PDB file of C-alpha atoms in Angstrom:
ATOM      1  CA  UNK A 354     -71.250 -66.671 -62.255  1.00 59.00           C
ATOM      2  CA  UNK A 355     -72.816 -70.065 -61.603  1.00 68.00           C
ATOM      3  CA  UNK A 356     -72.290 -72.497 -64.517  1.00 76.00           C
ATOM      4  CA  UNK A 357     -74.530 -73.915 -66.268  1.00 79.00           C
ATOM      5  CA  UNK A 358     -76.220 -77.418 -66.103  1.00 77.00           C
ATOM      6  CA  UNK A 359     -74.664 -78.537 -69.288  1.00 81.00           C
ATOM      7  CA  UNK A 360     -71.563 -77.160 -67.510  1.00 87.00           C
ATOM      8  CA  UNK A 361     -71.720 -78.829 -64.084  1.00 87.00           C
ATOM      9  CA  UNK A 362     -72.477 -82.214 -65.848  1.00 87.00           C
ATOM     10  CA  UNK A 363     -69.225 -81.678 -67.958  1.00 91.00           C
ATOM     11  CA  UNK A 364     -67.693 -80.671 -64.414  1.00 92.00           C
ATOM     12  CA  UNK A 365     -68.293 -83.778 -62.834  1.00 88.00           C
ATOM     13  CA  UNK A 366     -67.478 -85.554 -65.492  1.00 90.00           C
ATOM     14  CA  UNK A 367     -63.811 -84.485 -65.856  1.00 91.00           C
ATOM     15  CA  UNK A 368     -63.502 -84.675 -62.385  1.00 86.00           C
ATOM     16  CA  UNK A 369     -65.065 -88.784 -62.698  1.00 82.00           C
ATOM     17  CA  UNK A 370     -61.949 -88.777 -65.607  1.00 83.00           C
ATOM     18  CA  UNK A 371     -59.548 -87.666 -63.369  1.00 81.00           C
ATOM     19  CA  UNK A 372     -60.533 -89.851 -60.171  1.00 72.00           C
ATOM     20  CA  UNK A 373     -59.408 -92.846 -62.307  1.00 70.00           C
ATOM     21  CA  UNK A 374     -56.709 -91.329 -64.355  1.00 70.00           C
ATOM     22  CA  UNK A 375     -55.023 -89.097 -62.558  1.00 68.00           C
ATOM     23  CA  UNK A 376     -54.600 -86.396 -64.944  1.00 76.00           C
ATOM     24  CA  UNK A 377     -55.654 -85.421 -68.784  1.00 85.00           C
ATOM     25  CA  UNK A 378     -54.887 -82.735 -71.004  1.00 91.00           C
ATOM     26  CA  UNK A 379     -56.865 -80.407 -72.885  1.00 94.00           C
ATOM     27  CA  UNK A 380     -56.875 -82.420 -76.317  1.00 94.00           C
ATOM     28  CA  UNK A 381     -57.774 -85.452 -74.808  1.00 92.00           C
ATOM     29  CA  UNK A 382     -60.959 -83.971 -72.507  1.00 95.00           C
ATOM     30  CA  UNK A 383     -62.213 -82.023 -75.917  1.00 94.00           C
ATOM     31  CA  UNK A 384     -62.178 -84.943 -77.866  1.00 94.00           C
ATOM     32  CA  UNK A 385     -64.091 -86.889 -75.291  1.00 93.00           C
ATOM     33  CA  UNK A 386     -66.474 -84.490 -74.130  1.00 93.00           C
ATOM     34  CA  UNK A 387     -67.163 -83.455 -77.978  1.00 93.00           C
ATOM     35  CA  UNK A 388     -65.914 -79.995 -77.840  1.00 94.00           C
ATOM     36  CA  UNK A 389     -63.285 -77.235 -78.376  1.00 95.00           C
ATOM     37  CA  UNK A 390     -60.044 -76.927 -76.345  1.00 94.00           C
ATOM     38  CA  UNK A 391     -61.549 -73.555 -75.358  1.00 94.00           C
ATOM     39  CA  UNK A 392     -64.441 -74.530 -73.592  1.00 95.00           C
ATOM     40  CA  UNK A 393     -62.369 -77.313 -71.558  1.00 95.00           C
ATOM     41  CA  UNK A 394     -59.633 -74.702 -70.151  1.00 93.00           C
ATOM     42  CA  UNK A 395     -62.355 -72.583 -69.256  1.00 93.00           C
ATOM     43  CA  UNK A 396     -64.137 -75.666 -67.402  1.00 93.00           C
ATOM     44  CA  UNK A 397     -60.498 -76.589 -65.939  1.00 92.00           C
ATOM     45  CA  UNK A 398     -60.195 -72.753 -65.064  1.00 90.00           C
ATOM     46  CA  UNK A 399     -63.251 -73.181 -62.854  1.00 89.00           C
ATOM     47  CA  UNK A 400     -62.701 -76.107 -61.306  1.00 88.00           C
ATOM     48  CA  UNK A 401     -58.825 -75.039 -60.360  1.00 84.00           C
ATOM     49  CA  UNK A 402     -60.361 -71.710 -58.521  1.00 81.00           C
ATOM     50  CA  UNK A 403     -62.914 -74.298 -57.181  1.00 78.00           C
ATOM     51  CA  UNK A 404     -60.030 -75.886 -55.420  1.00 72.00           C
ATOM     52  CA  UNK A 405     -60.811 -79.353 -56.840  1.00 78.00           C
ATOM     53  CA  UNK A 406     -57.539 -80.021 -60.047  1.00 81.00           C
ATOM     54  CA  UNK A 407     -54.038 -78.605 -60.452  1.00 77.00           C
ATOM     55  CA  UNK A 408     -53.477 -77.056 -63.809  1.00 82.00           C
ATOM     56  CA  UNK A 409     -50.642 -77.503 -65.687  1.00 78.00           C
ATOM     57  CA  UNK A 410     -49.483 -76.356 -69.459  1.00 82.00           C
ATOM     58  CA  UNK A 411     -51.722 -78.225 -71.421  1.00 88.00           C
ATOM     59  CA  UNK A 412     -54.105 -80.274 -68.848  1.00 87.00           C
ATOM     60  CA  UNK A 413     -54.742 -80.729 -65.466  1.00 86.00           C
ATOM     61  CA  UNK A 414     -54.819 -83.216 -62.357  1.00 78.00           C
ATOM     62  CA  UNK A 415     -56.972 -83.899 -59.741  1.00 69.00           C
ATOM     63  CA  UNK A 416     -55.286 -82.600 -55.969  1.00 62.00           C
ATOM     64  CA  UNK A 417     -54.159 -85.154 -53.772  1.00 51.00           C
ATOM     65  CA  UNK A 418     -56.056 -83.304 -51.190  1.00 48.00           C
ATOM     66  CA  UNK A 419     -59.383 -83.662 -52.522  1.00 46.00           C
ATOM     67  CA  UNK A 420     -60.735 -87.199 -51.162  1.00 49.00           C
ATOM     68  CA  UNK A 421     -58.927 -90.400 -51.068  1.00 49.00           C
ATOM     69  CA  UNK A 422     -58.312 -91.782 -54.723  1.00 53.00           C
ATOM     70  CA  UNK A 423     -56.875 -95.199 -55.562  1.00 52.00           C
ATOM     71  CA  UNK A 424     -53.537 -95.576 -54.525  1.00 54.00           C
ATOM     72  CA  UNK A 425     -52.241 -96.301 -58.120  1.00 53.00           C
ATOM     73  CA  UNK A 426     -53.914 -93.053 -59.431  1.00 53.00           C
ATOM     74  CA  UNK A 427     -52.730 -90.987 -56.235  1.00 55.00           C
ATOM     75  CA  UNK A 428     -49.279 -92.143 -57.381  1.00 53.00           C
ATOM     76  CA  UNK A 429     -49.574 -90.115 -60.739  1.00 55.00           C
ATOM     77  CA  UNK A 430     -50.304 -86.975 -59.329  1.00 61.00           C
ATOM     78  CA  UNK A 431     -47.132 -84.432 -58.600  1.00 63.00           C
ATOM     79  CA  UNK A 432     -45.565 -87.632 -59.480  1.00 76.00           C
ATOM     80  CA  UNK A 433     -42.188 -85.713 -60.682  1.00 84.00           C
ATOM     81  CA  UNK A 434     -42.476 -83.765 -57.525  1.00 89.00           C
ATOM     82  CA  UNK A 435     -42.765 -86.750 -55.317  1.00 91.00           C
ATOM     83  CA  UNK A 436     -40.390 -88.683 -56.728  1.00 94.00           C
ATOM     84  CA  UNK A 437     -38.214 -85.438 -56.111  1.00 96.00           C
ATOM     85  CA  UNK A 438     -38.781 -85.531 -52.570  1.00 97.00           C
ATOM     86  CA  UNK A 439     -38.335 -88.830 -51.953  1.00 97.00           C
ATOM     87  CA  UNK A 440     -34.757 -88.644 -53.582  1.00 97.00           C
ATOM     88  CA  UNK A 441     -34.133 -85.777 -51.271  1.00 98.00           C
ATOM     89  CA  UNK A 442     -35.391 -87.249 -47.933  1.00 98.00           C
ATOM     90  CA  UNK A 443     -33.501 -90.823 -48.398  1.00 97.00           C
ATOM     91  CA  UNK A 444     -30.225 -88.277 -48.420  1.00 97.00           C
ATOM     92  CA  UNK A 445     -31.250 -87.182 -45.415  1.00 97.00           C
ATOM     93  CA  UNK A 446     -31.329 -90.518 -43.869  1.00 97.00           C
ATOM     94  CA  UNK A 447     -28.269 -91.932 -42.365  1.00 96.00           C
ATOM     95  CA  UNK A 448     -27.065 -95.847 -42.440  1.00 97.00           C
ATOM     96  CA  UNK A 449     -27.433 -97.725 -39.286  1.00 97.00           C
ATOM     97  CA  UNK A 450     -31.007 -96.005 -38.552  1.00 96.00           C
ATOM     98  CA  UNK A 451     -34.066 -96.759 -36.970  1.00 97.00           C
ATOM     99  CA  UNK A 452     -37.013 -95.461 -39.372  1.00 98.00           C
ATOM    100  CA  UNK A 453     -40.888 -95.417 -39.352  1.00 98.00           C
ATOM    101  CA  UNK A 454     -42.597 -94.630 -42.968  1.00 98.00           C
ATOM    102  CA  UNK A 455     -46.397 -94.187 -42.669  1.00 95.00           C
ATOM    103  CA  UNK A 456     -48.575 -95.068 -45.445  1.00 94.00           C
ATOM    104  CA  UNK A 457     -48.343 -92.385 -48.583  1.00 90.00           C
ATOM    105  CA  UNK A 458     -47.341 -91.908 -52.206  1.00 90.00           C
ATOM    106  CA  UNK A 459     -44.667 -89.335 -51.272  1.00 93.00           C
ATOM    107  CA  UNK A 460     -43.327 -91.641 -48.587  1.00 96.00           C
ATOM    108  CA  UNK A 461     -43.699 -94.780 -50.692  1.00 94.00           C
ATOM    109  CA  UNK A 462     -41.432 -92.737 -52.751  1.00 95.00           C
ATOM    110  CA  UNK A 463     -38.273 -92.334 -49.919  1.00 97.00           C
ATOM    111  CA  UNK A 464     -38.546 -95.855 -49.297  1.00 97.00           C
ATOM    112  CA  UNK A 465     -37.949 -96.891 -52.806  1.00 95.00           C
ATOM    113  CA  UNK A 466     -34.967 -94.235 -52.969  1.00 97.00           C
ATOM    114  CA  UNK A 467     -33.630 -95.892 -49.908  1.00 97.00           C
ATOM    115  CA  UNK A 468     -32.186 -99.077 -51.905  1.00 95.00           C
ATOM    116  CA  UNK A 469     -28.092 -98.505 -50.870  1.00 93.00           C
ATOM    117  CA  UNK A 470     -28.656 -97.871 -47.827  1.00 96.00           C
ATOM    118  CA  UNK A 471     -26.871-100.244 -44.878  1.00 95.00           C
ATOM    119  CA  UNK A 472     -27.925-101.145 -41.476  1.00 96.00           C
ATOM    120  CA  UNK A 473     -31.734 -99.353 -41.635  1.00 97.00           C
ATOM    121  CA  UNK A 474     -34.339-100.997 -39.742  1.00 97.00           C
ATOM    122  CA  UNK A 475     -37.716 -99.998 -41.070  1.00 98.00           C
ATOM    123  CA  UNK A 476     -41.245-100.614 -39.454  1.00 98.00           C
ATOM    124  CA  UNK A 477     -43.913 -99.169 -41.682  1.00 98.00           C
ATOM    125  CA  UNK A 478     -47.705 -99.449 -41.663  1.00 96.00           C
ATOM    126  CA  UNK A 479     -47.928-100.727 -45.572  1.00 95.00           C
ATOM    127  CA  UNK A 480     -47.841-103.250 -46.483  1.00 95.00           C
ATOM    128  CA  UNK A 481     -47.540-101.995 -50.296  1.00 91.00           C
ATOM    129  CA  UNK A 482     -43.770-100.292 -48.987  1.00 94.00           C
ATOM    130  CA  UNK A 483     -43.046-103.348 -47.171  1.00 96.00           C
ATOM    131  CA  UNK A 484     -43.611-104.979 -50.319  1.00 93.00           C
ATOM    132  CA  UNK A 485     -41.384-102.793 -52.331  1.00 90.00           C
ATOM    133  CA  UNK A 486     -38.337-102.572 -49.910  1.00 96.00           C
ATOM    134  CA  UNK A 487     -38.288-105.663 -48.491  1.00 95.00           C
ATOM    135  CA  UNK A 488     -35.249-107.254 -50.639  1.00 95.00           C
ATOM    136  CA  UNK A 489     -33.089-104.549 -50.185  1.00 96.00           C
ATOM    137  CA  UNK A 490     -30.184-105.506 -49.059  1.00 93.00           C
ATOM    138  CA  UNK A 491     -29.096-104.242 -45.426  1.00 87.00           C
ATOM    139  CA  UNK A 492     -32.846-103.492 -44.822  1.00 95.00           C
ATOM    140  CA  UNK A 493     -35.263-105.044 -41.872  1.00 97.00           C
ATOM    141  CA  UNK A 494     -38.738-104.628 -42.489  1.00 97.00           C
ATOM    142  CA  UNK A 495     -41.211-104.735 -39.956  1.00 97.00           C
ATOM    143  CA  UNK A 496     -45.052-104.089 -40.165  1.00 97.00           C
ATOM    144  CA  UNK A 497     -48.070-104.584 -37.848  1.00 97.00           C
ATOM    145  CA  UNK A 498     -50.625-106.576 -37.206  1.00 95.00           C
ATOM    146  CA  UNK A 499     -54.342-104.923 -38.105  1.00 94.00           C
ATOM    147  CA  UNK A 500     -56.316-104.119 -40.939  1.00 93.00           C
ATOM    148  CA  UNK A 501     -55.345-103.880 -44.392  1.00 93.00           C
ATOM    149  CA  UNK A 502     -57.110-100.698 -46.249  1.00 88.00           C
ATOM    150  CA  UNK A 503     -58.024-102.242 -49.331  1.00 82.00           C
ATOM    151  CA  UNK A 504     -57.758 -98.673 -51.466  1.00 78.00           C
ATOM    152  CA  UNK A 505     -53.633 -98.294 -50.716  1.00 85.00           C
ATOM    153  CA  UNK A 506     -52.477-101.695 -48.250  1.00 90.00           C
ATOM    154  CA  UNK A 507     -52.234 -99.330 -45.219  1.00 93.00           C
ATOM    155  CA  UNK A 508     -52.274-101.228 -41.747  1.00 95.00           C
ATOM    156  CA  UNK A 509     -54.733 -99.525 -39.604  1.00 93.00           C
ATOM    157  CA  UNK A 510     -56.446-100.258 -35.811  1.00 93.00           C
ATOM    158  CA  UNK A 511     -55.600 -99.760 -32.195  1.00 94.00           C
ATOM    159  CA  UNK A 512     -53.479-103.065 -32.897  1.00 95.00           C
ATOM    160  CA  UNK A 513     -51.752-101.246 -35.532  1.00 96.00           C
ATOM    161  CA  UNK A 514     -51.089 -98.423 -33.024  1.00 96.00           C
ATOM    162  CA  UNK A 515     -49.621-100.769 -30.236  1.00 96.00           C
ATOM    163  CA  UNK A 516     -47.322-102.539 -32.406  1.00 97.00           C
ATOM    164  CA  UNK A 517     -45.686 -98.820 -33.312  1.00 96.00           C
ATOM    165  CA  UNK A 518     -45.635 -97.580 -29.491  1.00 96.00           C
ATOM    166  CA  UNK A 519     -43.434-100.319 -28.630  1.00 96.00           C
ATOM    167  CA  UNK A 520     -40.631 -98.746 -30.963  1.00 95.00           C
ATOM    168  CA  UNK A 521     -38.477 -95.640 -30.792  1.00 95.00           C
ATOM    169  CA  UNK A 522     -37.080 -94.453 -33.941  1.00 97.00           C
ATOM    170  CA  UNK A 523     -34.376 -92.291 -34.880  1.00 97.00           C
ATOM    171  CA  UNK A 524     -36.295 -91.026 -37.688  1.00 98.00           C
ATOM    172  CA  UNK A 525     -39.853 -91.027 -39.069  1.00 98.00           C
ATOM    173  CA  UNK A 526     -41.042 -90.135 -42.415  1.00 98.00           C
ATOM    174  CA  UNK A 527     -44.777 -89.266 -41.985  1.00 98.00           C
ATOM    175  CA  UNK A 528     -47.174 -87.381 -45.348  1.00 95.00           C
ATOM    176  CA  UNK A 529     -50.197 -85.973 -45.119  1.00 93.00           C
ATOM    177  CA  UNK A 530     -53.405 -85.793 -47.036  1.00 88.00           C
ATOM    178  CA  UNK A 531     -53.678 -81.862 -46.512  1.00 88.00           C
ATOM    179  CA  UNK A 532     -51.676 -78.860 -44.415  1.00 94.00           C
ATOM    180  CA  UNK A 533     -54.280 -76.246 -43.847  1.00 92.00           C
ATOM    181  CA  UNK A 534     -53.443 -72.510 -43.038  1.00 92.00           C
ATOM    182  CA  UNK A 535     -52.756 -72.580 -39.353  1.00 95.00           C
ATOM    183  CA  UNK A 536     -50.521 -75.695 -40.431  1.00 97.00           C
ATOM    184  CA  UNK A 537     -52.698 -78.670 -38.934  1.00 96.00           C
ATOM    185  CA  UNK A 538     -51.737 -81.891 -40.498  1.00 96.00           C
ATOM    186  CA  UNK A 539     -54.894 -83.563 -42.272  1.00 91.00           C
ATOM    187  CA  UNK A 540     -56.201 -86.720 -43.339  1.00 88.00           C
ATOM    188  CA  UNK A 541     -59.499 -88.140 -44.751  1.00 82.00           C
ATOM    189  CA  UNK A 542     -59.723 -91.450 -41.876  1.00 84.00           C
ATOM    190  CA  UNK A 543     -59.707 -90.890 -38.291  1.00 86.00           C
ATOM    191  CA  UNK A 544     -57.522 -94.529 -37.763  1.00 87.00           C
ATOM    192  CA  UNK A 545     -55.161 -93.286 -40.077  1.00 88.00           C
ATOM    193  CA  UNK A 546     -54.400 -90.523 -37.749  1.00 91.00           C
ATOM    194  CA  UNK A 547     -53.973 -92.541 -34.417  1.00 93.00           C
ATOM    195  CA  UNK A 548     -51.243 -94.401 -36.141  1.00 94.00           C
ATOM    196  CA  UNK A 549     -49.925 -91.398 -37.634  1.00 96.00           C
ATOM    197  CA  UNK A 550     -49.925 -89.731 -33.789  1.00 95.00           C
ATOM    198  CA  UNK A 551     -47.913 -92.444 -32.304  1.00 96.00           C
ATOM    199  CA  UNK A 552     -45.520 -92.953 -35.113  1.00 97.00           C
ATOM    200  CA  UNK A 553     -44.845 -88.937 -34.210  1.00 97.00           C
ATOM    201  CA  UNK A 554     -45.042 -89.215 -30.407  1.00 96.00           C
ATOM    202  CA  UNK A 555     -41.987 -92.218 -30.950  1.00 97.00           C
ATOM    203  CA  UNK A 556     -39.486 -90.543 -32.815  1.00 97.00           C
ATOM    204  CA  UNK A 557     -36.899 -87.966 -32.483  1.00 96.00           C
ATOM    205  CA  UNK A 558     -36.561 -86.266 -35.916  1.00 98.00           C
ATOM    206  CA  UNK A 559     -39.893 -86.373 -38.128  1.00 98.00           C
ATOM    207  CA  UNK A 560     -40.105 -85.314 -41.851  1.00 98.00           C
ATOM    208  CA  UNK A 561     -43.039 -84.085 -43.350  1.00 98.00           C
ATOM    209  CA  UNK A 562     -42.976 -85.121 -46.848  1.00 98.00           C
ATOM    210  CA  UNK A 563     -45.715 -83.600 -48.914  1.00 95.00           C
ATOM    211  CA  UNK A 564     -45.869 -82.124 -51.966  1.00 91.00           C
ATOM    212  CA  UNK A 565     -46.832 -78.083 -52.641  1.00 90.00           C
ATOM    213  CA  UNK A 566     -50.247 -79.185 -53.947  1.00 84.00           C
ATOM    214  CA  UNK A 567     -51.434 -80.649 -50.161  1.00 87.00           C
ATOM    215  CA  UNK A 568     -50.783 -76.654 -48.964  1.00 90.00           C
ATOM    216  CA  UNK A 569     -54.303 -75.008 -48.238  1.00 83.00           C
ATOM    217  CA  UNK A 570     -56.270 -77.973 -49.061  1.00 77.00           C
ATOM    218  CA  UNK A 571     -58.810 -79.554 -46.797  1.00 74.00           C
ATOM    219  CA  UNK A 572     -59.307 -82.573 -45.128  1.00 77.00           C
ATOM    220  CA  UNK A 573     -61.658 -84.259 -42.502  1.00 80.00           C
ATOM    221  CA  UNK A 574     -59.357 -85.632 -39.606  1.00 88.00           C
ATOM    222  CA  UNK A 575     -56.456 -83.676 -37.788  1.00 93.00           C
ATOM    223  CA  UNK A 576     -53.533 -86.034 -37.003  1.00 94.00           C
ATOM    224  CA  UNK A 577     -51.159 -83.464 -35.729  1.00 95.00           C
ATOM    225  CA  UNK A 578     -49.467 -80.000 -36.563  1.00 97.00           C
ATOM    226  CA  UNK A 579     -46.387 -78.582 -38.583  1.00 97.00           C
ATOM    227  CA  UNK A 580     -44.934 -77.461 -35.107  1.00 97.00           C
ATOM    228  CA  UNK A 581     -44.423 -81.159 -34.468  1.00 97.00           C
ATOM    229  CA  UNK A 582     -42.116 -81.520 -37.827  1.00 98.00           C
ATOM    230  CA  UNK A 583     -38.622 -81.204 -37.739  1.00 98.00           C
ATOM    231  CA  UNK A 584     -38.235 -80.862 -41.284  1.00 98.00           C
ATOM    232  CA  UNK A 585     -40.455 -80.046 -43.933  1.00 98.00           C
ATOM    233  CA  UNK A 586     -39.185 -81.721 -47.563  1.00 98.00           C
ATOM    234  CA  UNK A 587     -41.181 -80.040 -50.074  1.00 97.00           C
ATOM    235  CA  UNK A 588     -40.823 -79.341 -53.883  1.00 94.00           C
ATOM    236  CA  UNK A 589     -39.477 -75.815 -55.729  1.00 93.00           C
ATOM    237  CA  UNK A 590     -43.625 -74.197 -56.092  1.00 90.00           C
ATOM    238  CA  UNK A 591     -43.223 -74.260 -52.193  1.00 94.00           C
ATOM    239  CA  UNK A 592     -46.013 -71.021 -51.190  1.00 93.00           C
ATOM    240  CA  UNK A 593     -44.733 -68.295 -49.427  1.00 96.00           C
ATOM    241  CA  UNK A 594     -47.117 -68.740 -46.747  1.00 96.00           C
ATOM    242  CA  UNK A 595     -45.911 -71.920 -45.790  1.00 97.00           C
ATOM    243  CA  UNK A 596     -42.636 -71.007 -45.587  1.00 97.00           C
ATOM    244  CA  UNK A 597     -43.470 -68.693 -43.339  1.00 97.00           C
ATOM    245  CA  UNK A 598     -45.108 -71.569 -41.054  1.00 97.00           C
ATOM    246  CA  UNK A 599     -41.851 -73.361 -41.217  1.00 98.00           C
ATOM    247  CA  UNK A 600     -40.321 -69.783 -39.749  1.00 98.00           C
ATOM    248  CA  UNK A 601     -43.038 -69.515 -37.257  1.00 97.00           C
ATOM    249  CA  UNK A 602     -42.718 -72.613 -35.753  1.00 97.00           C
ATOM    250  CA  UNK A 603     -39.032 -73.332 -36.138  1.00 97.00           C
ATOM    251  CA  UNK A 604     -39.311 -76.059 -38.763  1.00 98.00           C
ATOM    252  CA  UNK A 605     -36.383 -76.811 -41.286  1.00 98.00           C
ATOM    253  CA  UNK A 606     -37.671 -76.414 -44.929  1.00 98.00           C
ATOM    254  CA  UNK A 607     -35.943 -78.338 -48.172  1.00 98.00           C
ATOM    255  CA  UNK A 608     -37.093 -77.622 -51.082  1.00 97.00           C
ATOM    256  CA  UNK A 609     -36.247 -80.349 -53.733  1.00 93.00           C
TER     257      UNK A 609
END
């Protein structure tokens, strides 16, 4: 049943909330919005089979896979379960390794978790992660030249793009804004995706960190497929249909 207008303004409105927040629970939308916990886990019912938040007990969040939100808000979504997987893929990183990290939250999050490691020369496109990691001891950091996306500090242009196809890397840790059904790799800006394509086209073993949440979402811009993963790092709500795409195409799953 369609909602109603006084409905679809309240809609929008917690979905304005969570653009800028993140996430909110159930006490906190009722008290803003002037009206019972009931009424906002029915609205948060809709919206979840809408595709648009994540519920969880008490609350809900907005999907990662829904447009590009500020980077600092992106960071509080699934943050648990990216901060999970990031643990999990800097295991699976060995010392003395050359590494490319594309722009992310979930790959932000391996970079931070690879403080200990020896010998690791990084190029990333972020100049956020560069930030972050580039103190670590036994780390080089390299990044390119190009444009800085003001929302999240990635590097992007066909500058951008040369500076990555002069490297091969051992390993590459690549996210994505969305992995659709037929497991095409997604993302909201068509630059982002060059970059991503040649930081995949340069490396020999590439992990797919994403969270559960970016399964069966949509986004605007292919920049490659799950058959061109070696190993998908996930968290524990991993759907069985994406396992099965991890069968199908012969790509290791870990679920953190």
């Amino acid at each position: 049943m369609r909602p109603s207008k006084n409905s679809q303004s309240r809609h929008a409105a917690i979905l304005a909330r969570l653009k800028e927040n993140g996430r909110a629970t159930v006490d906190e939308l009722a008290a803003l919005f002037v009206t019972t916990p009931q009424t906002i886990r029915k609205d948060l019912s809709y919206l979840a089979d809408e595709g648009l938040v994540m519920r969880f007990h008490g609350g809900a969040s907005l999907l990662a896979g829904t447009e590009y939100t500020r980077f600092s808000v992106r960071q509080q979504i699934a943050k648990d379960e990216k901060e999970t997987i990031g643990r999990a893929v800097a295991e699976m990183v060995p010392d003395n390794t050359a590494v490319m990290i594309n722009s992310g939250t979930t790959t932000a999050a391996v970079a931070r978790h690879l403080q200990g490691h020896t010998g690791l020369k990084i190029v990333t496109d972020s100049v956020s992660v560069a930030n972050e990691i580039r103190d670590f001891p036994g780390v080089e950091v390299m990044v390119p030249g190009g444009v800085v996306r003001a929302s999240d500090g990635a590097i992007l242009g066909e500058v951008a793009v040369d500076f990555i196809r002069q490297f091969r890397s051992d390993v590459a840790v690549i996210g994505a804004a969305a992995i659709a059904q037929d497991g095409a790799l997604l993302d909201y800006d068509l630059r982002e995706a060059s970059l991503v394509r040649a930081i995949v086209e340069n490396a020999r073993h590439v992990i797919l960190a994403a969270d559960s949440s970016k399964y069966d979402r949509m986004a605007s811009v292919c920049i490659g497929h799950l058959s061109q993963v070696r190993t998908l790092v996930t968290d524990r709500r991993c759907p069985q249909e994406l396992r099965a795409l991890c069968v199908a195409h012969g790509v290791g799953l870990v679920e953190a």
